[in-house]
C-alpha cells in the first residue's frame, strides 16, 4: 500500500534524512521518500505488517514533527 502523509515542522534536508531513517526502520516499510519543501512523507508499506496510524505516524512524531494527515 502507498500513502502520502503531510508533516509540519521539517525545515531542511537533515530533517528529511532523520524522518526517512525513522520511517524506513519500521517493520513492513518498503520505501520512504521525504520532501521537507512540500511537507510530505511518501511511504510504501505492507499493510499486514506496518500500521499507518500507529507505527509509521509514531516514527514521524518521534523525530519531533507534527503529522497533519
PDB file of C-alpha atoms in Angstrom:
ATOM      1  CA  UNK A   1       0.000   0.000   0.000  1.00  0.00           C
ATOM      2  CA  UNK A   2       1.137   3.564  -0.651  1.00  0.00           C
ATOM      3  CA  UNK A   3       0.355   6.595   1.479  1.00  0.00           C
ATOM      4  CA  UNK A   4       1.207  10.295   1.384  1.00  0.00           C
ATOM      5  CA  UNK A   5       1.450  11.892   4.814  1.00  0.00           C
ATOM      6  CA  UNK A   6       1.634  15.645   5.409  1.00  0.00           C
ATOM      7  CA  UNK A   7       4.022  16.769   8.123  1.00  0.00           C
ATOM      8  CA  UNK A   8       4.663  20.123   9.819  1.00  0.00           C
ATOM      9  CA  UNK A   9       7.974  21.273  11.208  1.00  0.00           C
ATOM     10  CA  UNK A  10      10.561  19.991   8.738  1.00  0.00           C
ATOM     11  CA  UNK A  11      12.913  22.781   7.643  1.00  0.00           C
ATOM     12  CA  UNK A  12      15.939  21.211   5.940  1.00  0.00           C
ATOM     13  CA  UNK A  13      17.452  18.153   4.285  1.00  0.00           C
ATOM     14  CA  UNK A  14      18.695  16.901   7.666  1.00  0.00           C
ATOM     15  CA  UNK A  15      15.052  16.698   8.758  1.00  0.00           C
ATOM     16  CA  UNK A  16      14.321  14.698   5.607  1.00  0.00           C
ATOM     17  CA  UNK A  17      17.126  12.260   6.359  1.00  0.00           C
ATOM     18  CA  UNK A  18      16.134  11.855  10.009  1.00  0.00           C
ATOM     19  CA  UNK A  19      12.489  11.220   9.128  1.00  0.00           C
ATOM     20  CA  UNK A  20      13.302   8.841   6.275  1.00  0.00           C
ATOM     21  CA  UNK A  21      15.576   6.822   8.550  1.00  0.00           C
ATOM     22  CA  UNK A  22      12.952   6.581  11.298  1.00  0.00           C
ATOM     23  CA  UNK A  23      10.140   5.555   8.941  1.00  0.00           C
ATOM     24  CA  UNK A  24      12.343   3.142   6.996  1.00  0.00           C
ATOM     25  CA  UNK A  25      13.222   1.379  10.257  1.00  0.00           C
ATOM     26  CA  UNK A  26       9.564   0.445  10.826  1.00  0.00           C
ATOM     27  CA  UNK A  27       8.896  -3.224  10.086  1.00  0.00           C
ATOM     28  CA  UNK A  28       6.978  -3.602   6.847  1.00  0.00           C
ATOM     29  CA  UNK A  29       8.065  -0.321   5.258  1.00  0.00           C
ATOM     30  CA  UNK A  30       9.317  -0.999   1.734  1.00  0.00           C
ATOM     31  CA  UNK A  31      10.135   2.541   0.615  1.00  0.00           C
ATOM     32  CA  UNK A  32      10.080   6.019   2.134  1.00  0.00           C
ATOM     33  CA  UNK A  33      10.612   9.348   0.375  1.00  0.00           C
ATOM     34  CA  UNK A  34      10.580  12.624   2.315  1.00  0.00           C
ATOM     35  CA  UNK A  35      10.334  16.156   0.913  1.00  0.00           C
ATOM     36  CA  UNK A  36      10.631  18.931   3.514  1.00  0.00           C
ATOM     37  CA  UNK A  37       9.765  21.671   0.989  1.00  0.00           C
ATOM     38  CA  UNK A  38       6.405  20.031   0.243  1.00  0.00           C
ATOM     39  CA  UNK A  39       5.996  18.897   3.881  1.00  0.00           C
ATOM     40  CA  UNK A  40       5.342  15.345   2.672  1.00  0.00           C
ATOM     41  CA  UNK A  41       6.348  11.818   3.532  1.00  0.00           C
ATOM     42  CA  UNK A  42       5.526   9.226   0.879  1.00  0.00           C
ATOM     43  CA  UNK A  43       5.637   5.696   2.209  1.00  0.00           C
ATOM     44  CA  UNK A  44       5.116   2.318   0.577  1.00  0.00           C
ATOM     45  CA  UNK A  45       4.445  -0.407   3.118  1.00  0.00           C
ATOM     46  CA  UNK A  46       2.982  -3.837   3.779  1.00  0.00           C
ATOM     47  CA  UNK A  47      -0.323  -3.124   5.488  1.00  0.00           C
ATOM     48  CA  UNK A  48      -0.241  -6.545   7.163  1.00  0.00           C
ATOM     49  CA  UNK A  49       2.969  -5.637   8.969  1.00  0.00           C
ATOM     50  CA  UNK A  50       3.072  -1.845   9.385  1.00  0.00           C
ATOM     51  CA  UNK A  51       0.194   0.190  10.799  1.00  0.00           C
ATOM     52  CA  UNK A  52      -0.009   3.660   9.229  1.00  0.00           C
ATOM     53  CA  UNK A  53      -1.947   5.064  12.176  1.00  0.00           C
ATOM     54  CA  UNK A  54       0.405   3.820  14.841  1.00  0.00           C
ATOM     55  CA  UNK A  55       3.882   2.720  13.869  1.00  0.00           C
ATOM     56  CA  UNK A  56       4.537   4.935  10.849  1.00  0.00           C
ATOM     57  CA  UNK A  57       2.979   8.117  12.248  1.00  0.00           C
ATOM     58  CA  UNK A  58       4.662   7.457  15.607  1.00  0.00           C
ATOM     59  CA  UNK A  59       8.018   7.200  13.823  1.00  0.00           C
ATOM     60  CA  UNK A  60       7.462  10.633  12.273  1.00  0.00           C
ATOM     61  CA  UNK A  61       6.311  12.122  15.578  1.00  0.00           C
ATOM     62  CA  UNK A  62       9.365  10.679  17.345  1.00  0.00           C
ATOM     63  CA  UNK A  63      11.501  12.919  15.113  1.00  0.00           C
ATOM     64  CA  UNK A  64       9.767  15.964  16.576  1.00  0.00           C
ATOM     65  CA  UNK A  65       7.384  16.694  13.709  1.00  0.00           C
ATOM     66  CA  UNK A  66       3.601  17.013  13.673  1.00  0.00           C
ATOM     67  CA  UNK A  67       1.637  14.622  11.480  1.00  0.00           C
ATOM     68  CA  UNK A  68      -1.093  16.623   9.753  1.00  0.00           C
ATOM     69  CA  UNK A  69      -2.728  13.947   7.677  1.00  0.00           C
TER      70      UNK A  69
END
